CSV table of C-alpha atoms in Angstrom, one decimal:
chain,number,residue,atom,x,y,z
A,23,MET,CA,0.0,0.0,0.0
A,24,THR,CA,1.2,3.5,-0.7
A,25,ASP,CA,0.1,6.8,0.8
A,26,SER,CA,2.6,9.0,-1.1
A,27,THR,CA,1.3,12.0,-3.0
A,28,ASP,CA,3.1,10.9,-6.2
A,29,SER,CA,1.3,7.5,-6.3
A,30,SER,CA,-0.9,6.7,-9.3
A,31,THR,CA,-4.3,8.3,-8.8
A,32,GLY,CA,-7.8,7.5,-9.8
A,33,THR,CA,-10.9,9.7,-9.6
A,34,ALA,CA,-14.1,9.1,-7.7
A,35,GLY,CA,-17.2,11.2,-7.4
A,36,THR,CA,-18.6,14.1,-9.4
A,37,PRO,CA,-16.8,17.2,-10.6
A,38,ASP,CA,-18.8,19.5,-8.3
A,39,ALA,CA,-19.4,18.6,-4.7
A,40,PRO,CA,-23.2,19.1,-3.9
A,41,ASP,CA,-23.9,21.4,-1.1
A,42,ALA,CA,-25.9,20.4,2.0
A,43,GLU,CA,-29.1,22.1,0.7
A,44,SER,CA,-29.2,20.3,-2.7
A,45,THR,CA,-31.8,17.6,-3.4
A,46,ALA,CA,-31.1,14.0,-4.3
A,47,GLY,CA,-30.2,14.1,-7.9
A,48,PRO,CA,-31.0,16.6,-10.7
A,49,ASP,CA,-34.4,18.3,-10.8
A,50,PRO,CA,-37.0,15.7,-11.9
A,51,GLU,CA,-39.3,16.2,-14.7
A,52,PRO,CA,-42.9,17.2,-13.8
A,53,GLY,CA,-44.7,14.1,-12.3
A,54,ARG,CA,-41.5,12.1,-12.0
A,55,ARG,CA,-39.8,11.3,-8.7
A,56,PRO,CA,-36.3,12.6,-8.1
A,57,ARG,CA,-33.5,10.1,-8.4
A,58,HIS,CA,-32.5,8.3,-5.3
A,59,ARG,CA,-29.0,9.5,-4.3
A,60,VAL,CA,-26.5,7.0,-3.0
A,61,VAL,CA,-23.5,8.5,-1.3
A,62,VAL,CA,-20.5,6.2,-0.8
A,63,LEU,CA,-18.2,7.1,2.0
A,64,ALA,CA,-14.6,6.3,1.0
A,65,LEU,CA,-12.2,6.0,4.0
A,66,ASP,CA,-8.5,5.6,4.0
A,67,GLY,CA,-7.6,2.0,3.4
A,68,VAL,CA,-10.7,1.4,1.3
A,69,LEU,CA,-10.8,-1.7,-0.8
A,70,PRO,CA,-11.1,-0.6,-4.5
A,71,PHE,CA,-13.2,-3.6,-5.4
A,72,GLU,CA,-15.9,-2.9,-2.8
A,73,LEU,CA,-15.7,0.9,-3.4
A,74,GLY,CA,-16.6,0.2,-7.1
A,75,ILE,CA,-19.7,-2.0,-6.4
A,76,PRO,CA,-22.2,0.8,-5.7
A,77,GLN,CA,-21.4,2.6,-8.9
A,78,ARG,CA,-21.4,-0.6,-10.9
A,79,ILE,CA,-24.8,-1.8,-9.5
A,80,PHE,CA,-26.8,1.4,-8.8
A,81,GLY,CA,-25.2,3.3,-11.6
A,82,ARG,CA,-26.5,0.7,-14.1
A,83,ALA,CA,-30.1,0.6,-12.8
A,84,LYS,CA,-32.5,2.1,-15.3
A,85,SER,CA,-36.2,2.3,-15.8
A,86,PRO,CA,-37.9,0.5,-18.8
A,87,GLU,CA,-37.6,3.8,-20.6
A,88,GLY,CA,-33.8,3.9,-20.0
A,89,THR,CA,-33.9,6.6,-17.3
A,90,PRO,CA,-31.2,6.2,-14.6
A,91,LEU,CA,-32.8,5.4,-11.3
A,92,TYR,CA,-30.0,6.4,-8.9
A,93,ASP,CA,-27.3,9.1,-8.6
A,94,VAL,CA,-24.1,7.7,-7.1
A,95,VAL,CA,-21.7,10.1,-5.4
A,96,THR,CA,-18.4,9.3,-3.6
A,97,CYS,CA,-17.2,11.4,-0.7
A,98,SER,CA,-14.5,11.5,1.9
A,99,VAL,CA,-14.5,12.5,5.6
A,100,ARG,CA,-12.1,15.3,4.6
A,101,PRO,CA,-12.3,18.1,2.0
A,102,PRO,CA,-11.8,16.9,-1.6
A,103,GLY,CA,-8.5,15.2,-2.2
A,104,PRO,CA,-6.7,11.9,-2.3
A,105,VAL,CA,-7.8,8.9,-0.3
A,106,ARG,CA,-5.5,5.9,0.3
A,107,THR,CA,-6.7,2.4,-0.8
A,108,ASP,CA,-5.3,-0.9,0.2
A,109,ALA,CA,-3.8,-1.2,-3.3
A,110,ASP,CA,-0.8,0.5,-4.8
A,111,PHE,CA,-2.7,3.6,-5.8
A,112,ASP,CA,-4.7,6.4,-4.3
A,113,ILE,CA,-8.1,7.7,-5.5
A,114,LEU,CA,-9.0,11.4,-5.9
A,115,VAL,CA,-12.4,12.0,-4.2
A,116,GLU,CA,-13.9,15.2,-5.3
A,117,ASN,CA,-16.6,15.5,-2.6
A,118,GLY,CA,-16.2,16.3,1.0
A,119,PRO,CA,-18.4,15.0,3.9
A,120,GLU,CA,-21.1,17.6,3.1
A,121,ALA,CA,-22.3,15.3,0.4
A,122,ILE,CA,-23.7,13.0,3.1
A,123,ALA,CA,-26.4,15.6,3.8
A,124,THR,CA,-27.8,15.1,0.3
A,125,ALA,CA,-28.0,11.3,0.6
A,126,ASP,CA,-31.1,9.1,0.5
A,127,THR,CA,-28.8,6.1,1.1
A,128,VAL,CA,-25.3,6.2,2.7
A,129,LEU,CA,-23.1,3.2,1.9
A,130,VAL,CA,-19.8,2.4,3.8
A,131,PRO,CA,-17.5,-0.1,2.0
A,132,ALA,CA,-14.8,-2.0,3.8
A,133,SER,CA,-11.5,-0.4,4.9
A,134,TYR,CA,-8.3,-1.9,6.3
A,135,GLU,CA,-7.4,1.3,8.2
A,136,LEU,CA,-10.3,1.9,10.6
A,137,GLY,CA,-8.0,2.5,13.6
A,138,PRO,CA,-10.0,3.1,16.8
A,139,VAL,CA,-13.2,2.2,15.0
A,140,TYR,CA,-11.9,-1.4,14.7
A,141,GLU,CA,-9.7,-1.5,17.7
A,142,LYS,CA,-12.0,0.1,20.3
A,143,GLY,CA,-15.3,0.5,18.7
A,144,VAL,CA,-15.3,4.3,18.8
A,145,LEU,CA,-15.5,6.9,16.0
A,146,THR,CA,-12.7,9.2,15.1
A,147,ASP,CA,-13.5,12.9,15.4
A,148,GLU,CA,-13.5,13.5,11.7
A,149,LEU,CA,-15.7,10.4,11.1
A,150,ALA,CA,-18.2,11.5,13.7
A,151,ALA,CA,-18.3,15.0,12.2
A,152,ALA,CA,-18.9,13.5,8.7
A,153,LEU,CA,-21.8,11.3,10.0
A,154,ALA,CA,-23.3,14.3,11.7
A,155,HIS,CA,-24.4,15.4,8.2
A,156,LEU,CA,-26.8,12.5,8.0
A,157,ARG,CA,-30.5,13.5,7.6
A,158,PRO,CA,-33.2,11.7,9.5
A,159,GLY,CA,-34.6,8.7,7.6
A,160,THR,CA,-31.4,8.1,5.5
A,161,ARG,CA,-31.0,4.5,4.6
A,162,LEU,CA,-27.7,3.1,5.9
A,163,VAL,CA,-25.7,0.3,4.2
A,164,SER,CA,-22.4,-1.3,4.9
A,165,ILE,CA,-20.2,-3.9,3.0
A,166,CYS,CA,-17.9,-6.1,5.0
A,167,THR,CA,-16.0,-4.2,7.7
A,168,GLY,CA,-17.8,-1.0,6.8
A,169,GLY,CA,-20.3,-2.3,9.4
A,170,TYR,CA,-17.8,-1.3,12.1
A,171,VAL,CA,-18.5,2.3,11.2
A,172,LEU,CA,-22.3,1.9,11.6
A,173,ALA,CA,-21.8,0.0,14.8
A,174,ALA,CA,-19.4,2.5,16.3
A,175,ALA,CA,-22.0,5.2,15.6
A,176,GLY,CA,-24.7,3.2,17.4
A,177,PHE,CA,-26.8,2.5,14.4
A,178,LEU,CA,-26.7,-1.3,14.8
A,179,ASP,CA,-27.5,-1.4,18.5
A,180,GLY,CA,-30.1,-4.1,19.1
A,181,ARG,CA,-30.2,-5.1,15.5
A,182,PRO,CA,-29.0,-8.1,13.5
A,183,ALA,CA,-26.0,-7.5,11.4
A,184,SER,CA,-23.5,-9.3,9.2
A,185,THR,CA,-19.9,-8.8,8.3
A,186,HIS,CA,-17.1,-10.9,6.8
A,187,TRP,CA,-17.0,-14.3,8.4
A,188,SER,CA,-13.3,-13.8,9.5
A,189,SER,CA,-14.2,-10.7,11.4
A,190,ALA,CA,-17.5,-11.9,12.9
A,191,ALA,CA,-16.2,-13.0,16.3
A,192,HIS,CA,-14.2,-9.7,16.8
A,193,PHE,CA,-17.2,-7.7,15.6
A,194,GLN,CA,-19.4,-9.4,18.2
A,195,ARG,CA,-16.9,-8.9,21.0
A,196,THR,CA,-16.4,-5.2,20.1
A,197,PHE,CA,-20.1,-4.5,19.8
A,198,PRO,CA,-22.0,-6.8,22.2
A,199,ARG,CA,-25.3,-5.1,21.7
A,200,ILE,CA,-25.4,-6.3,18.1
A,201,ARG,CA,-26.8,-9.7,17.1
A,202,VAL,CA,-24.0,-10.7,14.7
A,203,ASP,CA,-24.9,-13.4,12.2
A,204,ALA,CA,-21.6,-14.9,10.8
A,205,ASP,CA,-23.3,-17.2,8.3
A,206,VAL,CA,-25.4,-15.1,6.0
A,207,LEU,CA,-24.5,-13.1,2.9
A,208,PHE,CA,-26.4,-10.0,4.0
A,209,ILE,CA,-29.2,-8.8,6.4
A,210,ASP,CA,-31.9,-6.4,5.5
A,211,ASP,CA,-33.2,-4.8,8.7
A,212,GLY,CA,-35.4,-2.3,6.9
A,213,ASP,CA,-33.5,1.1,7.0
A,214,VAL,CA,-30.2,-0.5,7.9
A,215,LEU,CA,-28.6,-3.2,5.7
A,216,THR,CA,-25.3,-5.0,6.3
A,217,SER,CA,-23.4,-7.5,4.2
A,218,ALA,CA,-20.6,-10.0,4.4
A,219,GLY,CA,-17.4,-9.3,2.5
A,220,VAL,CA,-16.3,-8.7,-1.1
A,221,ALA,CA,-18.8,-10.3,-3.5
A,222,ALA,CA,-21.6,-10.3,-0.9
A,223,GLY,CA,-21.7,-6.5,-1.5
A,224,ILE,CA,-22.9,-7.2,-5.0
A,225,ASP,CA,-25.6,-9.4,-3.7
A,226,LEU,CA,-26.7,-6.7,-1.2
A,227,CYS,CA,-26.7,-3.9,-3.8
A,228,LEU,CA,-28.7,-6.0,-6.2
A,229,HIS,CA,-31.1,-6.8,-3.4
A,230,ILE,CA,-31.6,-3.1,-2.8
A,231,VAL,CA,-32.3,-2.5,-6.4
A,232,ARG,CA,-34.8,-5.4,-6.4
A,233,ARG,CA,-36.4,-4.0,-3.3
A,234,ASP,CA,-36.6,-0.5,-4.7
A,235,HIS,CA,-37.6,-1.2,-8.3
A,236,GLY,CA,-38.4,-4.9,-8.7
A,237,THR,CA,-36.9,-8.0,-10.2
A,238,ALA,CA,-36.9,-6.9,-13.8
A,239,VAL,CA,-34.6,-3.9,-13.1
A,240,ALA,CA,-32.4,-5.9,-10.8
A,241,ASN,CA,-32.1,-8.8,-13.3
A,242,ASP,CA,-31.1,-6.4,-16.0
A,243,VAL,CA,-28.3,-4.9,-13.9
A,244,ALA,CA,-27.1,-8.4,-13.0
A,245,ARG,CA,-27.1,-9.4,-16.7
A,246,ARG,CA,-25.0,-6.4,-17.6
A,247,THR,CA,-22.7,-7.1,-14.6
A,248,VAL,CA,-22.4,-10.8,-15.6
A,249,VAL,CA,-23.3,-12.1,-12.1
A,250,PRO,CA,-26.2,-14.3,-10.8
A,251,PRO,CA,-29.3,-12.1,-10.4
A,252,HIS,CA,-30.1,-13.4,-7.0
A,253,ARG,CA,-28.4,-15.1,-4.1
A,254,ASP,CA,-30.6,-15.1,-1.0
A,255,GLY,CA,-29.3,-13.1,2.0
A,256,GLY,CA,-29.7,-16.2,4.2
A,257,GLN,CA,-27.4,-18.2,2.1
A,258,ALA,CA,-24.1,-19.3,3.8
A,259,GLN,CA,-21.1,-17.1,3.4
A,260,TYR,CA,-18.6,-19.9,3.2
A,261,ILE,CA,-19.5,-22.7,0.8
A,262,GLN,CA,-17.2,-25.8,1.2
A,263,ARG,CA,-16.9,-26.5,-2.5
A,264,PRO,CA,-17.8,-23.3,-4.4
A,265,VAL,CA,-15.8,-24.7,-7.4
A,266,PRO,CA,-16.6,-28.4,-7.6
A,267,ASP,CA,-13.7,-30.9,-8.0
A,268,ALA,CA,-13.6,-31.7,-11.7
A,269,GLN,CA,-13.4,-35.4,-10.7
A,270,LEU,CA,-16.7,-35.3,-8.8
A,271,ALA,CA,-20.2,-35.1,-10.0
A,272,THR,CA,-22.1,-31.8,-9.5
A,273,THR,CA,-25.7,-30.9,-9.0
A,274,THR,CA,-25.8,-28.4,-11.9
A,275,LYS,CA,-27.9,-30.7,-14.2
A,276,ALA,CA,-30.4,-31.3,-11.4
A,277,ARG,CA,-30.9,-27.6,-10.9
A,278,ALA,CA,-31.3,-26.9,-14.6
A,279,TRP,CA,-33.9,-29.7,-14.7
A,280,ALA,CA,-35.8,-28.3,-11.8
A,281,LEU,CA,-35.8,-24.7,-13.1
A,282,ALA,CA,-37.4,-26.0,-16.4
A,283,ARG,CA,-40.3,-27.5,-14.5
A,284,LEU,CA,-40.9,-25.3,-11.4
A,285,HIS,CA,-44.6,-25.4,-12.1
A,286,GLU,CA,-44.6,-29.2,-11.5
A,287,PRO,CA,-44.3,-31.1,-8.2
A,288,ILE,CA,-40.6,-31.8,-7.6
A,289,GLN,CA,-39.4,-34.4,-5.2
A,290,LEU,CA,-35.9,-34.6,-3.7
A,291,ARG,CA,-35.5,-38.1,-5.1
A,292,ASP,CA,-36.4,-36.8,-8.6
A,293,MET,CA,-33.6,-34.3,-8.4
A,294,ALA,CA,-31.1,-36.9,-7.1
A,295,GLU,CA,-32.0,-39.2,-10.0
A,296,GLN,CA,-30.9,-36.5,-12.5
A,297,GLU,CA,-27.4,-36.9,-11.1
A,298,SER,CA,-27.6,-40.6,-10.5
A,299,MET,CA,-27.0,-40.1,-6.8
A,300,SER,CA,-28.6,-41.3,-3.7
A,301,VAL,CA,-30.8,-38.8,-1.9
A,302,ARG,CA,-28.3,-38.5,1.0
A,303,THR,CA,-25.3,-38.0,-1.3
A,304,PHE,CA,-27.2,-35.5,-3.5
A,305,THR,CA,-28.3,-33.5,-0.5
A,306,ARG,CA,-24.8,-33.3,0.9
A,307,ARG,CA,-23.3,-32.3,-2.4
A,308,PHE,CA,-26.0,-29.8,-3.1
A,309,ARG,CA,-25.5,-28.0,0.2
A,310,GLU,CA,-21.7,-28.0,-0.4
A,311,GLU,CA,-22.1,-26.3,-3.7
A,312,ALA,CA,-25.1,-24.0,-3.1
A,313,GLY,CA,-24.8,-23.3,0.6
A,314,ILE,CA,-28.4,-24.2,1.3
A,315,SER,CA,-30.6,-27.3,1.1
A,316,PRO,CA,-32.4,-28.4,-2.1
A,317,GLY,CA,-35.7,-27.6,-0.5
A,318,GLN,CA,-34.7,-24.1,0.5
A,319,TRP,CA,-33.3,-23.6,-3.0
A,320,LEU,CA,-36.6,-24.7,-4.6
A,321,VAL,CA,-38.6,-22.3,-2.5
A,322,GLN,CA,-36.2,-19.4,-3.4
A,323,GLN,CA,-36.6,-20.1,-7.1
A,324,ARG,CA,-40.4,-20.3,-6.9
A,325,VAL,CA,-40.5,-17.0,-4.9
A,326,GLU,CA,-38.4,-15.4,-7.6
A,327,ARG,CA,-40.7,-16.8,-10.4
A,328,ALA,CA,-43.7,-15.5,-8.5
A,329,ARG,CA,-42.2,-12.1,-8.1
A,330,HIS,CA,-41.4,-11.8,-11.8
A,331,LEU,CA,-44.9,-12.9,-12.8
A,332,LEU,CA,-46.5,-10.5,-10.3
A,333,GLU,CA,-44.5,-7.6,-11.7
A,334,ALA,CA,-44.6,-8.4,-15.4
A,335,THR,CA,-48.0,-10.0,-16.1
A,336,ASP,CA,-51.7,-9.5,-15.4
A,337,LEU,CA,-52.2,-13.2,-14.4
A,338,SER,CA,-54.3,-13.9,-11.4
A,339,VAL,CA,-52.8,-14.9,-8.1
A,340,ASP,CA,-54.2,-18.4,-8.5
A,341,ARG,CA,-52.6,-18.8,-11.9
A,342,ILE,CA,-49.2,-17.4,-10.7
A,343,ALA,CA,-49.3,-19.8,-7.7
A,344,ARG,CA,-49.7,-22.7,-10.2
A,345,ASP,CA,-47.1,-21.5,-12.6
A,346,ALA,CA,-44.6,-20.9,-9.9
A,347,GLY,CA,-45.1,-24.3,-8.4
A,348,PHE,CA,-46.8,-23.4,-5.1
A,349,GLY,CA,-50.0,-25.2,-6.1
A,350,THR,CA,-52.4,-22.9,-4.3
A,351,ALA,CA,-52.7,-19.2,-3.8
A,352,GLN,CA,-52.7,-19.7,0.0
A,353,SER,CA,-49.4,-21.6,-0.2
A,354,MET,CA,-47.9,-18.8,-2.3
A,355,ARG,CA,-49.2,-16.1,0.1
A,356,GLN,CA,-47.5,-17.9,3.0
A,357,HIS,CA,-44.2,-18.2,1.2
A,358,LEU,CA,-44.1,-14.6,0.0
A,359,GLN,CA,-45.1,-13.3,3.4
A,360,ALA,CA,-42.3,-15.3,5.0
A,361,ALA,CA,-39.7,-14.2,2.4
A,362,LEU,CA,-40.8,-10.6,1.6
A,363,GLY,CA,-43.0,-9.5,4.4
A,364,VAL,CA,-45.9,-8.7,2.1
A,365,ALA,CA,-48.8,-10.5,0.4
A,366,PRO,CA,-48.9,-11.0,-3.4
A,367,THR,CA,-51.5,-8.3,-4.2
A,368,VAL,CA,-49.6,-5.7,-2.1
A,369,TYR,CA,-46.3,-6.7,-3.9
A,370,ARG,CA,-47.9,-6.4,-7.3
A,371,ARG,CA,-49.5,-3.0,-6.5
A,372,THR,CA,-46.2,-1.7,-5.2
A,373,PHE,CA,-44.2,-2.4,-8.3
A,374,ARG,CA,-46.9,-1.5,-10.8
A,375,ALA,CA,-47.1,1.9,-9.0
A,376,VAL,CA,-43.3,2.2,-9.2
A,377,ASP,CA,-43.4,1.6,-13.0
A,378,GLY,CA,-46.3,3.9,-13.5
A,379,GLY,CA,-49.0,1.3,-13.6
A,380,SER,CA,-51.1,0.2,-16.4
A,381,GLY,CA,-54.7,0.6,-15.1
A,382,ALA,CA,-56.8,-1.0,-12.4
A,383,GLY,CA,-57.3,-4.2,-14.4
A,384,ALA,CA,-53.5,-4.8,-14.4
A,385,MET,CA,-53.0,-4.1,-10.7
A,386,CYS,CA,-55.9,-5.9,-9.1
A,387,ASP,CA,-56.9,-9.6,-9.5
A,388,GLY,CA,-60.1,-9.5,-7.5
A,389,THR,CA,-58.8,-11.1,-4.3
A,390,ASP,CA,-57.2,-9.4,-1.3
A,391,GLU,CA,-54.1,-10.7,0.5
A,392,ASN,CA,-56.3,-13.0,2.7
A,393,GLY,CA,-58.0,-14.6,-0.3
A,394,GLY,CA,-61.2,-12.7,0.1
A,395,PRO,CA,-63.0,-10.4,-2.5
A,396,GLN,CA,-61.2,-7.2,-3.2
A,397,ASP,CA,-62.7,-3.9,-4.6
A,398,CYS,CA,-60.4,-3.2,-7.5
A,399,VAL,CA,-61.4,0.5,-7.6
A,400,THR,CA,-60.5,1.3,-4.0
A,401,ALA,CA,-57.5,-1.0,-3.6
A,402,PHE,CA,-55.1,1.7,-4.7
A,403,ASP,CA,-55.9,3.9,-1.7
A,404,GLU,CA,-54.2,1.4,0.7
A,405,PRO,CA,-50.6,2.1,1.8
A,406,SER,CA,-48.1,-0.2,0.3
A,407,ALA,CA,-45.8,-1.9,2.7
A,408,ALA,CA,-43.1,-2.8,0.2
A,409,ALA,CA,-43.1,0.8,-1.0
A,410,GLY,CA,-42.1,2.2,2.4
A,411,GLY,CA,-45.1,1.5,4.6
A,412,ARG,CA,-45.0,-0.6,7.7
A,413,SER,CA,-45.4,-4.3,7.9
A,414,ARG,CA,-44.6,-7.2,10.2
A,415,SER,CA,-41.0,-8.2,10.4
A,416,ARG,CA,-39.8,-11.7,11.0
A,417,THR,CA,-40.2,-11.2,14.8
A,418,GLY,CA,-43.8,-10.1,14.4
A,419,SER,CA,-43.3,-6.6,15.5
A,420,THR,CA,-44.7,-3.6,13.5
A,421,ASP,CA,-42.2,-1.0,14.4
A,422,ARG,CA,-39.7,-1.6,11.5
A,423,PRO,CA,-40.0,-1.5,7.8
A,424,VAL,CA,-40.4,-4.7,5.7
A,425,THR,CA,-37.4,-7.0,5.8
A,426,ASP,CA,-36.5,-9.4,3.0
A,427,ARG,CA,-34.4,-12.0,4.7
A,428,SER,CA,-35.1,-15.7,4.1
A,429,THR,CA,-36.6,-17.6,7.0
A,430,ALA,CA,-35.6,-20.9,5.5
């Protein structure tokens, strides 16, 4: 690592630092919401890979009309200038901490030079001053050890949180008020989201895009980034055999077989037969490769299929339940409620509203979230949980926004 002023230098941020009174993004067109502004806090010792994730993911998210959905701005805790990385180059950050006051979301990527934040769990004076610019209601996100910053500021007290598996024990000792989960890729706790290290930051940012704008937008970003569109937050961080031994059979063929017939009943033995394995061997191999059990994986794929159909089609809830493989509307409601915190009709209404809608017929299927009759004219007046309203979390409380963490 080098901190010399004559080291090679990259550039991050925008040419003109926004002042504290500016709105998130440029002035919107009449009737169009302003862009959501993501401000990335680059600290000395930042990992360039993780620093680049927000710009790559949020910066590529666009509406069906091709309009960018986010503004991404990089800032430092100091006035504009160079910031050290853990590589052999510095970056030139052209925004100071005042940019945090313009943020709808503040994201803190990992750093290897956190000093007292890591060692004692306390903020430095300049970091505390930078975070003082936060507006109430700003969404907070961390990647890897960036969670130490949120924790030292007290934002994670009493909440579940994730970090890189190698730092999890130290993270828990340093911040005993946090419920650290060392096994998952990321945790969505409503207005505060934390992830494990490195590539898990991609998963978390894609999850946020999906939460904000739906699966179609998130899948498009994933396609352009050449990464899987969805890895569930509850998936294990450390997979024993992420790259299968070339001499051993894998479960790839079974997964492709299952994806082609999600609408049909699928038994574990049927999947095992595709690989000519016993059920026991197949289950063990599947978990080693995917980090979850075959049953959990199937539910995830069916939830994703249902989300896509709810967003992109006018099919009834009963039809979507059959096409996604849940069999009945009640079964699908239970699984979506567990995974997303909202019922199918609420989810559909939310993302049709985000996309501008296409009329009452497209947004209402004649049944409410409990399966009873629904008035398709008045349904639009109800607050949408997935669009920022309140709904039950996994613990059953109603005092936090919707979470999207797997209960499998």
